[in-house]
PDB file of C-alpha atoms and ligand atoms in Angstrom:
ATOM      1  CA  MET A   4      -3.314  57.037 -15.545  1.00 37.00           C
ATOM      2  CA  ALA A   5      -1.306  59.750 -17.291  1.00 41.00           C
ATOM      3  CA  ARG A   6       1.759  57.636 -16.804  1.00 43.00           C
ATOM      4  CA  LEU A   7       0.004  54.632 -18.283  1.00 37.00           C
ATOM      5  CA  GLN A   8      -1.026  56.684 -21.299  1.00 40.00           C
ATOM      6  CA  ARG A   9       2.526  57.793 -21.924  1.00 40.00           C
ATOM      7  CA  ARG A  10       3.605  54.179 -21.846  1.00 38.00           C
ATOM      8  CA  PHE A  11       0.948  53.335 -24.446  1.00 35.00           C
ATOM      9  CA  VAL A  12       2.180  56.085 -26.733  1.00 37.00           C
ATOM     10  CA  PHE A  13       5.691  54.721 -26.487  1.00 37.00           C
ATOM     11  CA  VAL A  14       4.510  51.193 -27.264  1.00 35.00           C
ATOM     12  CA  ALA A  15       2.489  52.524 -30.191  1.00 36.00           C
ATOM     13  CA  LEU A  16       5.567  54.210 -31.630  1.00 39.00           C
ATOM     14  CA  LEU A  17       7.606  51.031 -31.363  1.00 40.00           C
ATOM     15  CA  CYS A  18       4.864  48.992 -32.974  1.00 37.00           C
ATOM     16  CA  ALA A  19       4.538  51.559 -35.715  1.00 38.00           C
ATOM     17  CA  ALA A  20       8.142  50.865 -36.599  1.00 43.00           C
ATOM     18  CA  CYS A  21       7.579  47.130 -36.890  1.00 43.00           C
ATOM     19  CA  SER A  22       4.068  46.799 -38.234  1.00 41.00           C
ATOM     20  CA  VAL A  23       4.428  48.938 -41.343  1.00 41.00           C
ATOM     21  CA  ARG A  24       7.920  47.737 -42.185  1.00 37.00           C
ATOM     22  CA  GLY A  25       8.345  47.071 -45.871  1.00 31.00           C
ATOM     23  CA  ALA A  26       5.134  48.281 -47.435  1.00 34.00           C
ATOM     24  CA  GLY A  27       2.372  50.797 -47.919  1.00 41.00           C
ATOM     25  CA  PRO A  28       1.361  53.989 -46.158  1.00 73.00           C
ATOM     26  CA  TRP A  29       0.839  54.083 -42.388  1.00 90.00           C
ATOM     27  CA  GLN A  30      -2.055  51.965 -41.320  1.00 90.00           C
ATOM     28  CA  ASP A  31      -4.347  52.830 -38.472  1.00 91.00           C
ATOM     29  CA  LEU A  32      -3.735  50.587 -35.495  1.00 92.00           C
ATOM     30  CA  ALA A  33      -7.225  49.101 -35.738  1.00 93.00           C
ATOM     31  CA  ASP A  34      -6.443  47.865 -39.278  1.00 92.00           C
ATOM     32  CA  ASP A  35      -2.869  46.668 -38.817  1.00 90.00           C
ATOM     33  CA  GLY A  36      -3.662  43.068 -37.934  1.00 92.00           C
ATOM     34  CA  LEU A  37      -1.666  43.365 -34.697  1.00 92.00           C
ATOM     35  CA  HIS A  38      -3.910  45.407 -32.423  1.00 93.00           C
ATOM     36  CA  ASP A  39      -7.325  44.271 -31.258  1.00 95.00           C
ATOM     37  CA  PRO A  40      -9.705  46.808 -32.870  1.00 94.00           C
ATOM     38  CA  ALA A  41     -12.184  46.172 -30.029  1.00 95.00           C
ATOM     39  CA  GLY A  42      -9.566  46.511 -27.273  1.00 92.00           C
ATOM     40  CA  PRO A  43      -9.739  49.382 -24.761  1.00 91.00           C
ATOM     41  CA  GLY A  44      -6.296  50.669 -25.811  1.00 90.00           C
ATOM     42  CA  ILE A  45      -7.294  51.531 -29.363  1.00 92.00           C
ATOM     43  CA  GLY A  46      -8.785  54.915 -28.471  1.00 89.00           C
ATOM     44  CA  VAL A  47      -5.800  55.846 -26.301  1.00 94.00           C
ATOM     45  CA  LEU A  48      -2.875  54.830 -28.504  1.00 93.00           C
ATOM     46  CA  GLN A  49      -1.305  57.354 -30.833  1.00 92.00           C
ATOM     47  CA  GLN A  50      -1.783  56.473 -34.505  1.00 92.00           C
ATOM     48  CA  PRO A  51       1.438  55.806 -36.465  1.00 92.00           C
ATOM     49  CA  GLY A  52       0.418  58.339 -39.130  1.00 92.00           C
ATOM     50  CA  GLU A  53       0.026  61.050 -36.506  1.00 91.00           C
ATOM     51  CA  ALA A  54       3.365  60.288 -34.867  1.00 91.00           C
ATOM     52  CA  LEU A  55       5.494  59.675 -37.963  1.00 94.00           C
ATOM     53  CA  SER A  56       4.083  62.029 -40.614  1.00 93.00           C
ATOM     54  CA  VAL A  57       5.795  65.021 -38.968  1.00 93.00           C
ATOM     55  CA  LEU A  58       9.236  63.463 -39.626  1.00 95.00           C
ATOM     56  CA  PRO A  59      11.208  63.540 -42.941  1.00 95.00           C
ATOM     57  CA  GLN A  60       9.573  61.034 -45.274  1.00 94.00           C
ATOM     58  CA  ASP A  61      11.063  58.031 -46.979  1.00 94.00           C
ATOM     59  CA  GLY A  62       9.723  55.599 -49.575  1.00 92.00           C
ATOM     60  CA  ALA A  63      10.639  52.382 -47.761  1.00 91.00           C
ATOM     61  CA  GLY A  64      10.570  50.698 -44.375  1.00 89.00           C
ATOM     62  CA  ASN A  65       8.435  52.636 -41.929  1.00 90.00           C
ATOM     63  CA  HIS A  66       8.434  55.646 -44.276  1.00 93.00           C
ATOM     64  CA  VAL A  67      10.647  57.825 -42.101  1.00 95.00           C
ATOM     65  CA  HIS A  68      14.117  58.909 -43.227  1.00 96.00           C
ATOM     66  CA  TRP A  69      15.759  58.386 -39.839  1.00 96.00           C
ATOM     67  CA  VAL A  70      19.205  59.683 -40.809  1.00 96.00           C
ATOM     68  CA  LYS A  71      17.619  62.997 -41.897  1.00 97.00           C
ATOM     69  CA  ALA A  72      15.321  63.047 -38.877  1.00 97.00           C
ATOM     70  CA  LEU A  73      18.364  62.924 -36.615  1.00 96.00           C
ATOM     71  CA  ARG A  74      20.634  65.292 -38.552  1.00 96.00           C
ATOM     72  CA  ASP A  75      17.941  67.918 -39.117  1.00 97.00           C
ATOM     73  CA  GLY A  76      17.069  67.914 -35.416  1.00 97.00           C
ATOM     74  CA  PHE A  77      13.566  66.480 -35.673  1.00 97.00           C
ATOM     75  CA  ILE A  78      14.542  63.989 -32.990  1.00 96.00           C
ATOM     76  CA  THR A  79      17.214  64.137 -30.281  1.00 93.00           C
ATOM     77  CA  PRO A  80      17.357  60.635 -28.824  1.00 91.00           C
ATOM     78  CA  ARG A  81      19.192  60.152 -25.520  1.00 88.00           C
ATOM     79  CA  HIS A  82      22.387  58.230 -25.938  1.00 85.00           C
ATOM     80  CA  ALA A  83      22.395  56.906 -22.399  1.00 84.00           C
ATOM     81  CA  LEU A  84      20.170  56.723 -19.355  1.00 88.00           C
ATOM     82  CA  ALA A  85      22.746  58.401 -17.165  1.00 87.00           C
ATOM     83  CA  ASP A  86      24.473  61.714 -17.831  1.00 84.00           C
ATOM     84  CA  GLU A  87      27.427  60.371 -19.801  1.00 85.00           C
ATOM     85  CA  PRO A  88      29.567  61.999 -22.504  1.00 85.00           C
ATOM     86  CA  PRO A  89      28.255  61.390 -26.055  1.00 84.00           C
ATOM     87  CA  PRO A  90      29.677  58.373 -27.893  1.00 85.00           C
ATOM     88  CA  ALA A  91      32.462  58.747 -30.446  1.00 92.00           C
ATOM     89  CA  ILE A  92      31.578  59.531 -34.070  1.00 95.00           C
ATOM     90  CA  ASP A  93      33.689  57.802 -36.708  1.00 97.00           C
ATOM     91  CA  THR A  94      33.640  59.261 -40.222  1.00 97.00           C
ATOM     92  CA  THR A  95      35.569  56.581 -42.099  1.00 96.00           C
ATOM     93  CA  GLU A  96      33.831  55.199 -45.182  1.00 97.00           C
ATOM     94  CA  ILE A  97      34.508  51.666 -46.335  1.00 97.00           C
ATOM     95  CA  ILE A  98      33.997  50.597 -49.940  1.00 96.00           C
ATOM     96  CA  MET A  99      33.238  46.882 -50.307  1.00 96.00           C
ATOM     97  CA  ARG A 100      34.031  45.594 -53.756  1.00 94.00           C
ATOM     98  CA  ASP A 101      33.017  41.928 -53.752  1.00 95.00           C
ATOM     99  CA  THR A 102      29.636  42.705 -55.299  1.00 96.00           C
ATOM    100  CA  SER A 103      29.560  40.696 -58.531  1.00 94.00           C
ATOM    101  CA  THR A 104      27.841  42.823 -61.215  1.00 93.00           C
ATOM    102  CA  LEU A 105      26.261  45.215 -58.710  1.00 95.00           C
ATOM    103  CA  PRO A 106      27.682  48.587 -57.734  1.00 96.00           C
ATOM    104  CA  PHE A 107      30.129  48.491 -54.820  1.00 96.00           C
ATOM    105  CA  VAL A 108      28.840  48.890 -51.291  1.00 97.00           C
ATOM    106  CA  ARG A 109      29.625  52.079 -49.371  1.00 97.00           C
ATOM    107  CA  PHE A 110      29.554  51.566 -45.616  1.00 98.00           C
ATOM    108  CA  PRO A 111      29.441  54.952 -43.870  1.00 98.00           C
ATOM    109  CA  HIS A 112      30.726  54.860 -40.279  1.00 98.00           C
ATOM    110  CA  ARG A 113      29.266  58.322 -39.638  1.00 97.00           C
ATOM    111  CA  ALA A 114      25.600  57.464 -40.238  1.00 97.00           C
ATOM    112  CA  HIS A 115      26.036  54.435 -37.978  1.00 97.00           C
ATOM    113  CA  THR A 116      28.010  55.958 -35.116  1.00 96.00           C
ATOM    114  CA  GLU A 117      25.488  58.797 -34.891  1.00 94.00           C
ATOM    115  CA  TRP A 118      23.124  56.087 -33.634  1.00 93.00           C
ATOM    116  CA  LEU A 119      25.279  53.234 -32.423  1.00 93.00           C
ATOM    117  CA  ASP A 120      28.207  52.678 -30.115  1.00 92.00           C
ATOM    118  CA  CYS A 121      31.331  51.029 -31.583  1.00 95.00           C
ATOM    119  CA  THR A 122      30.857  47.989 -29.337  1.00 94.00           C
ATOM    120  CA  ILE A 123      27.534  47.131 -30.972  1.00 94.00           C
ATOM    121  CA  CYS A 124      29.426  46.138 -34.131  1.00 97.00           C
ATOM    122  CA  HIS A 125      33.029  45.642 -32.972  1.00 97.00           C
ATOM    123  CA  ASP A 126      34.206  43.052 -32.767  1.00 95.00           C
ATOM    124  CA  ARG A 127      31.219  40.747 -32.549  1.00 94.00           C
ATOM    125  CA  LEU A 128      29.614  41.536 -35.935  1.00 97.00           C
ATOM    126  CA  PHE A 129      32.598  42.974 -37.808  1.00 98.00           C
ATOM    127  CA  GLU A 130      36.373  42.886 -37.434  1.00 97.00           C
ATOM    128  CA  ARG A 131      38.164  46.197 -37.014  1.00 97.00           C
ATOM    129  CA  LYS A 132      40.154  45.601 -40.145  1.00 96.00           C
ATOM    130  CA  VAL A 133      38.825  46.182 -43.634  1.00 96.00           C
ATOM    131  CA  GLY A 134      38.190  43.048 -45.689  1.00 94.00           C
ATOM    132  CA  THR A 135      38.561  40.539 -42.842  1.00 96.00           C
ATOM    133  CA  THR A 136      34.873  39.851 -42.115  1.00 97.00           C
ATOM    134  CA  PRO A 137      33.423  37.277 -44.559  1.00 97.00           C
ATOM    135  CA  ILE A 138      30.362  39.402 -45.426  1.00 98.00           C
ATOM    136  CA  ASN A 139      28.202  38.203 -48.304  1.00 97.00           C
ATOM    137  CA  MET A 140      24.664  38.797 -49.496  1.00 98.00           C
ATOM    138  CA  GLY A 141      23.361  35.311 -48.673  1.00 98.00           C
ATOM    139  CA  ALA A 142      24.368  35.715 -45.040  1.00 98.00           C
ATOM    140  CA  ILE A 143      22.933  39.253 -44.936  1.00 98.00           C
ATOM    141  CA  LEU A 144      19.593  37.955 -46.224  1.00 98.00           C
ATOM    142  CA  GLN A 145      19.691  35.368 -43.435  1.00 97.00           C
ATOM    143  CA  GLY A 146      19.947  38.158 -40.881  1.00 97.00           C
ATOM    144  CA  LYS A 147      23.704  38.224 -40.377  1.00 98.00           C
ATOM    145  CA  TYR A 148      26.219  41.099 -40.704  1.00 98.00           C
ATOM    146  CA  CYS A 149      24.358  44.137 -42.137  1.00 98.00           C
ATOM    147  CA  GLY A 150      21.166  42.032 -41.987  1.00 98.00           C
ATOM    148  CA  VAL A 151      21.220  42.043 -38.181  1.00 98.00           C
ATOM    149  CA  CYS A 152      19.750  45.546 -38.433  1.00 97.00           C
ATOM    150  CA  HIS A 153      18.774  46.200 -42.044  1.00 97.00           C
ATOM    151  CA  GLY A 154      15.350  44.700 -42.576  1.00 94.00           C
ATOM    152  CA  ALA A 155      14.780  44.723 -38.812  1.00 93.00           C
ATOM    153  CA  VAL A 156      15.405  48.160 -37.289  1.00 94.00           C
ATOM    154  CA  ALA A 157      17.009  49.984 -40.232  1.00 96.00           C
ATOM    155  CA  PHE A 158      15.949  50.397 -43.880  1.00 96.00           C
ATOM    156  CA  PRO A 159      15.001  47.078 -45.563  1.00 96.00           C
ATOM    157  CA  LEU A 160      17.200  44.858 -47.729  1.00 97.00           C
ATOM    158  CA  THR A 161      14.964  45.479 -50.751  1.00 97.00           C
ATOM    159  CA  GLU A 162      16.649  48.911 -50.985  1.00 97.00           C
ATOM    160  CA  CYS A 163      19.643  47.459 -52.858  1.00 97.00           C
ATOM    161  CA  ASN A 164      20.863  50.827 -54.151  1.00 96.00           C
ATOM    162  CA  ARG A 165      21.272  52.409 -50.753  1.00 97.00           C
ATOM    163  CA  CYS A 166      24.074  49.980 -49.939  1.00 98.00           C
ATOM    164  CA  HIS A 167      25.188  49.219 -53.500  1.00 97.00           C
ATOM    165  CA  SER A 168      25.587  52.912 -54.148  1.00 97.00           C
ATOM    166  CA  VAL A 169      29.051  53.308 -55.656  1.00 96.00           C
ATOM    167  CA  ARG A 170      28.455  53.154 -59.384  1.00 86.00           C
ATOM    168  CA  ASP A 171      31.135  55.094 -61.156  1.00 69.00           C
ATOM    169  CA  VAL A 172      34.555  54.023 -59.963  1.00 59.00           C
ATOM    170  CA  PRO A 173      35.718  51.891 -62.904  1.00 53.00           C
ATOM    171  CA  VAL A 174      39.384  52.553 -62.125  1.00 52.00           C
ATOM    172  CA  ALA A 175      39.021  51.420 -58.534  1.00 49.00           C
ATOM    173  CA  LYS A 176      37.041  48.381 -59.682  1.00 47.00           C
ATOM    174  CA  ALA A 177      39.689  47.381 -62.167  1.00 46.00           C
ATOM    175  CA  ALA A 178      42.370  47.839 -59.506  1.00 48.00           C
ATOM    176  CA  ALA A 179      40.462  45.934 -56.832  1.00 50.00           C
ATOM    177  CA  PRO A 180      42.130  42.758 -55.604  1.00 54.00           C
ATOM    178  CA  PRO A 181      40.522  39.545 -56.925  1.00 49.00           C
TER     179      PRO A 181
HETATM  180  C1  HEC B  24      22.309  46.777 -45.971  1.00 51.62           C
HETATM  181  C2  HEC B  24      23.182  46.840 -47.116  1.00 51.62           C
HETATM  182  C3  HEC B  24      22.862  45.994 -48.342  1.00 51.62           C
HETATM  183  C4  HEC B  24      21.671  45.936 -49.027  1.00 51.62           C
HETATM  184  C5  HEC B  24      20.376  46.675 -48.744  1.00 51.62           C
HETATM  185  C6  HEC B  24      21.894  45.029 -50.126  1.00 51.62           C
HETATM  186  N1  HEC B  24      23.184  44.576 -50.115  1.00 51.62           N
HETATM  187 FE1  HEC B  24      24.025  43.238 -51.434  1.00 51.62          FE
HETATM  188  N2  HEC B  24      25.776  43.293 -50.388  1.00 51.62           N
HETATM  189  C7  HEC B  24      25.997  44.050 -49.268  1.00 51.62           C
HETATM  190  C8  HEC B  24      27.344  43.783 -48.765  1.00 51.62           C
HETATM  191  C9  HEC B  24      27.994  44.404 -47.557  1.00 51.62           C
HETATM  192  C10 HEC B  24      27.904  42.815 -49.641  1.00 51.62           C
HETATM  193  C11 HEC B  24      29.317  42.194 -49.539  1.00 51.62           C
HETATM  194  C12 HEC B  24      30.312  43.089 -50.250  1.00 51.62           C
HETATM  195  C13 HEC B  24      31.744  42.671 -50.029  1.00 51.62           C
HETATM  196  O1  HEC B  24      31.990  41.743 -49.225  1.00 51.62           O
HETATM  197  O2  HEC B  24      32.643  43.247 -50.663  1.00 51.62           O
HETATM  198  C14 HEC B  24      26.885  42.532 -50.658  1.00 51.62           C
HETATM  199  C15 HEC B  24      27.072  41.658 -51.729  1.00 51.62           C
HETATM  200  C16 HEC B  24      26.151  41.444 -52.723  1.00 51.62           C
HETATM  201  C17 HEC B  24      26.380  40.626 -53.905  1.00 51.62           C
HETATM  202  C18 HEC B  24      27.662  39.896 -54.265  1.00 51.62           C
HETATM  203  C19 HEC B  24      27.538  38.418 -54.109  1.00 51.62           C
HETATM  204  C20 HEC B  24      27.331  37.972 -52.691  1.00 51.62           C
HETATM  205  O3  HEC B  24      26.586  37.012 -52.476  1.00 51.62           O
HETATM  206  O4  HEC B  24      27.887  38.551 -51.762  1.00 51.62           O
HETATM  207  C21 HEC B  24      25.236  40.673 -54.654  1.00 51.62           C
HETATM  208  C22 HEC B  24      24.969  39.973 -55.988  1.00 51.62           C
HETATM  209  C23 HEC B  24      24.283  41.515 -53.938  1.00 51.62           C
HETATM  210  N3  HEC B  24      24.876  41.967 -52.776  1.00 51.62           N
HETATM  211  C24 HEC B  24      23.017  41.792 -54.374  1.00 51.62           C
HETATM  212  C25 HEC B  24      22.084  42.574 -53.686  1.00 51.62           C
HETATM  213  C26 HEC B  24      20.729  42.828 -54.136  1.00 51.62           C
HETATM  214  C27 HEC B  24      20.138  42.299 -55.429  1.00 51.62           C
HETATM  215  C28 HEC B  24      20.139  43.622 -53.190  1.00 51.62           C
HETATM  216  C29 HEC B  24      18.712  44.138 -53.132  1.00 51.62           C
HETATM  217  C30 HEC B  24      17.663  43.118 -53.245  1.00 51.62           C
HETATM  218  C31 HEC B  24      21.138  43.895 -52.161  1.00 51.62           C
HETATM  219  N4  HEC B  24      22.298  43.232 -52.506  1.00 51.62           N
HETATM  220  C32 HEC B  24      20.914  44.694 -51.053  1.00 51.62           C
HETATM  221  C33 HEC B  24      25.128  44.939 -48.677  1.00 51.62           C
HETATM  222  C34 HEC B  24      23.810  45.143 -49.036  1.00 51.62           C
HETATM  223  C1  HEC B  25      27.062  49.422 -37.710  1.00 51.62           C
HETATM  224  C2  HEC B  25      28.301  48.726 -37.461  1.00 51.62           C
HETATM  225  C3  HEC B  25      29.554  49.482 -37.091  1.00 51.62           C
HETATM  226  C4  HEC B  25      29.727  50.399 -36.060  1.00 51.62           C
HETATM  227  C5  HEC B  25      28.697  50.920 -35.069  1.00 51.62           C
HETATM  228  C6  HEC B  25      31.122  50.748 -36.083  1.00 51.62           C
HETATM  229  N1  HEC B  25      31.763  50.077 -37.091  1.00 51.62           N
HETATM  230 FE1  HEC B  25      33.762  50.102 -37.486  1.00 51.62          FE
HETATM  231  N2  HEC B  25      33.502  48.835 -39.078  1.00 51.62           N
HETATM  232  C7  HEC B  25      32.285  48.311 -39.473  1.00 51.62           C
HETATM  233  C8  HEC B  25      32.482  47.504 -40.663  1.00 51.62           C
HETATM  234  C9  HEC B  25      31.374  46.801 -41.462  1.00 51.62           C
HETATM  235  C10 HEC B  25      33.863  47.532 -40.952  1.00 51.62           C
HETATM  236  C11 HEC B  25      34.578  46.788 -42.080  1.00 51.62           C
HETATM  237  C12 HEC B  25      34.876  45.367 -41.635  1.00 51.62           C
HETATM  238  C13 HEC B  25      35.482  44.498 -42.721  1.00 51.62           C
HETATM  239  O1  HEC B  25      35.686  44.993 -43.850  1.00 51.62           O
HETATM  240  O2  HEC B  25      35.751  43.312 -42.444  1.00 51.62           O
HETATM  241  C14 HEC B  25      34.477  48.373 -39.926  1.00 51.62           C
HETATM  242  C15 HEC B  25      35.832  48.660 -39.844  1.00 51.62           C
HETATM  243  C16 HEC B  25      36.415  49.426 -38.869  1.00 51.62           C
HETATM  244  C17 HEC B  25      37.822  49.703 -38.758  1.00 51.62           C
HETATM  245  C18 HEC B  25      38.903  49.235 -39.727  1.00 51.62           C
HETATM  246  C19 HEC B  25      39.187  50.329 -40.731  1.00 51.62           C
HETATM  247  C20 HEC B  25      40.376  50.016 -41.608  1.00 51.62           C
HETATM  248  O3  HEC B  25      40.735  50.930 -42.374  1.00 51.62           O
HETATM  249  O4  HEC B  25      40.906  48.894 -41.571  1.00 51.62           O
HETATM  250  C21 HEC B  25      38.032  50.500 -37.670  1.00 51.62           C
HETATM  251  C22 HEC B  25      39.332  51.055 -37.132  1.00 51.62           C
HETATM  252  C23 HEC B  25      36.707  50.747 -37.100  1.00 51.62           C
HETATM  253  N3  HEC B  25      35.761  50.079 -37.840  1.00 51.62           N
HETATM  254  C24 HEC B  25      36.478  51.528 -35.987  1.00 51.62           C
HETATM  255  C25 HEC B  25      35.231  51.836 -35.467  1.00 51.62           C
HETATM  256  C26 HEC B  25      35.026  52.739 -34.346  1.00 51.62           C
HETATM  257  C27 HEC B  25      36.133  53.467 -33.578  1.00 51.62           C
HETATM  258  C28 HEC B  25      33.670  52.790 -34.135  1.00 51.62           C
HETATM  259  C29 HEC B  25      32.911  53.643 -33.131  1.00 51.62           C
HETATM  260  C30 HEC B  25      33.222  55.069 -33.123  1.00 51.62           C
HETATM  261  C31 HEC B  25      33.053  51.903 -35.121  1.00 51.62           C
HETATM  262  N4  HEC B  25      34.037  51.359 -35.916  1.00 51.62           N
HETATM  263  C32 HEC B  25      31.698  51.652 -35.204  1.00 51.62           C
HETATM  264  C33 HEC B  25      31.070  48.480 -38.841  1.00 51.62           C
HETATM  265  C34 HEC B  25      30.836  49.293 -37.732  1.00 51.62           C
HETATM  266  C1  HEC B  26      23.820  47.419 -35.532  1.00 51.62           C
HETATM  267  C2  HEC B  26      22.873  47.821 -36.583  1.00 51.62           C
HETATM  268  C3  HEC B  26      23.372  48.032 -37.994  1.00 51.62           C
HETATM  269  C4  HEC B  26      24.226  47.246 -38.743  1.00 51.62           C
HETATM  270  C5  HEC B  26      24.889  45.946 -38.319  1.00 51.62           C
HETATM  271  C6  HEC B  26      24.367  47.896 -40.025  1.00 51.62           C
HETATM  272  N1  HEC B  26      23.591  49.027 -40.077  1.00 51.62           N
HETATM  273 FE1  HEC B  26      23.438  50.331 -41.626  1.00 51.62          FE
HETATM  274  N2  HEC B  26      22.201  51.525 -40.529  1.00 51.62           N
HETATM  275  C7  HEC B  26      21.768  51.253 -39.242  1.00 51.62           C
HETATM  276  C8  HEC B  26      20.915  52.331 -38.773  1.00 51.62           C
HETATM  277  C9  HEC B  26      20.212  52.391 -37.417  1.00 51.62           C
HETATM  278  C10 HEC B  26      20.871  53.275 -39.810  1.00 51.62           C
HETATM  279  C11 HEC B  26      20.103  54.608 -39.801  1.00 51.62           C
HETATM  280  C12 HEC B  26      18.618  54.368 -39.973  1.00 51.62           C
HETATM  281  C13 HEC B  26      18.227  54.017 -41.406  1.00 51.62           C
HETATM  282  O1  HEC B  26      18.766  54.621 -42.363  1.00 51.62           O
HETATM  283  O2  HEC B  26      17.345  53.146 -41.569  1.00 51.62           O
HETATM  284  C14 HEC B  26      21.694  52.745 -40.905  1.00 51.62           C
HETATM  285  C15 HEC B  26      21.889  53.389 -42.111  1.00 51.62           C
HETATM  286  C16 HEC B  26      22.665  52.894 -43.145  1.00 51.62           C
HETATM  287  C17 HEC B  26      22.893  53.574 -44.406  1.00 51.62           C
HETATM  288  C18 HEC B  26      22.279  54.920 -44.812  1.00 51.62           C
HETATM  289  C19 HEC B  26      23.212  56.066 -44.579  1.00 51.62           C
HETATM  290  C20 HEC B  26      22.595  57.394 -44.976  1.00 51.62           C
HETATM  291  O3  HEC B  26      23.358  58.375 -45.033  1.00 51.62           O
HETATM  292  O4  HEC B  26      21.381  57.489 -45.236  1.00 51.62           O
HETATM  293  C21 HEC B  26      23.674  52.746 -45.171  1.00 51.62           C
HETATM  294  C22 HEC B  26      24.186  53.012 -46.570  1.00 51.62           C
HETATM  295  C23 HEC B  26      23.944  51.544 -44.398  1.00 51.62           C
HETATM  296  N3  HEC B  26      23.318  51.680 -43.173  1.00 51.62           N
HETATM  297  C24 HEC B  26      24.697  50.465 -44.837  1.00 51.62           C
HETATM  298  C25 HEC B  26      25.058  49.372 -44.034  1.00 51.62           C
HETATM  299  C26 HEC B  26      25.915  48.286 -44.481  1.00 51.62           C
HETATM  300  C27 HEC B  26      26.509  48.156 -45.861  1.00 51.62           C
HETATM  301  C28 HEC B  26      26.063  47.438 -43.415  1.00 51.62           C
HETATM  302  C29 HEC B  26      26.892  46.175 -43.330  1.00 51.62           C
HETATM  303  C30 HEC B  26      28.281  46.272 -43.749  1.00 51.62           C
HETATM  304  C31 HEC B  26      25.280  48.004 -42.311  1.00 51.62           C
HETATM  305  N4  HEC B  26      24.691  49.157 -42.740  1.00 51.62           N
HETATM  306  C32 HEC B  26      25.172  47.416 -41.065  1.00 51.62           C
HETATM  307  C33 HEC B  26      22.063  50.136 -38.496  1.00 51.62           C
HETATM  308  C34 HEC B  26      22.959  49.136 -38.857  1.00 51.62           C
END
């Protein structure tokens, strides 16, 4: 039974991440439209507010700032099931300049490789050469490129400024290739 309960807690955490995505404060499971309020699990499952309110807060997505949660040691997720050496961290930043009138996009390798192995993105989602992947906003909104994760398991696409974050590089913009 204890084992079963632990499994429920885990499921509750996962569902917390999906059910509150995009809006509002944490809802109780009985009110989230996903769980059966009359079901036997409702008294056993951990409430999203209880689980997530102890982590660094954020204004969007599931209201947790996951990059801070990781860096400040609130969570220490396992990187593998077996006892393997930690994955490589890449600190290169890529500035993407084909952004029309919006600020350029800063893609930080560090914040991604702290969570993700290189092979998750290379070379299926992105080429290993700057400017060679035909990334554009329409495709992202359709769930491609950055949109494979952002809006699904990472902060939502409504947070334009988090990606379009490079505002004051007029010289670089003027010098950018057409
Ligand atoms: C997860 C990161 C991310 C978020 C969030 C995001 N964008 Fe983008 N956006 C990009 C990337 C990457 C490009 C392509 C840049 C390049 O190829 O140089 C892009 C390109 C664009 C372009 C240029 C035209 C085009 O179709 O590619 C526009 C306009 C744009 N975004 C608007 C927005 C708006 C408005 C929002 C918020 C509603 C937004 N973006 C949110 C990453 C993002
Ligand atoms: C979340 C996705 C993601 C992960 C994970 C990731 N990358 Fe990248 N990487 C990118 C994107 C996006 C680009 C730019 C592609 C483009 O502009 O066409 C890129 C570009 C590169 C480039 C080209 C840089 C240049 O100057 O031309 C190299 C090299 C690279 N990545 C290495 C790595 C390595 C090594 C790892 C693992 C330690 C890694 N990447 C993990 C998304 C990722
Ligand atoms: C394979 C999944 C994946 C892809 C693809 C991906 N991201 Fe992310 N991204 C994440 C995760 C996970 C985080 C950390 C959790 C969060 O902030 O929601 C993150 C965080 C970020 C951050 C915040 C960094 C910080 O310091 O707070 C930015 C900016 C970002 N991504 C931009 C992009 C852009 C631009 C692209 C496309 C070129 C992209 N991401 C593609 C998974 C992904």
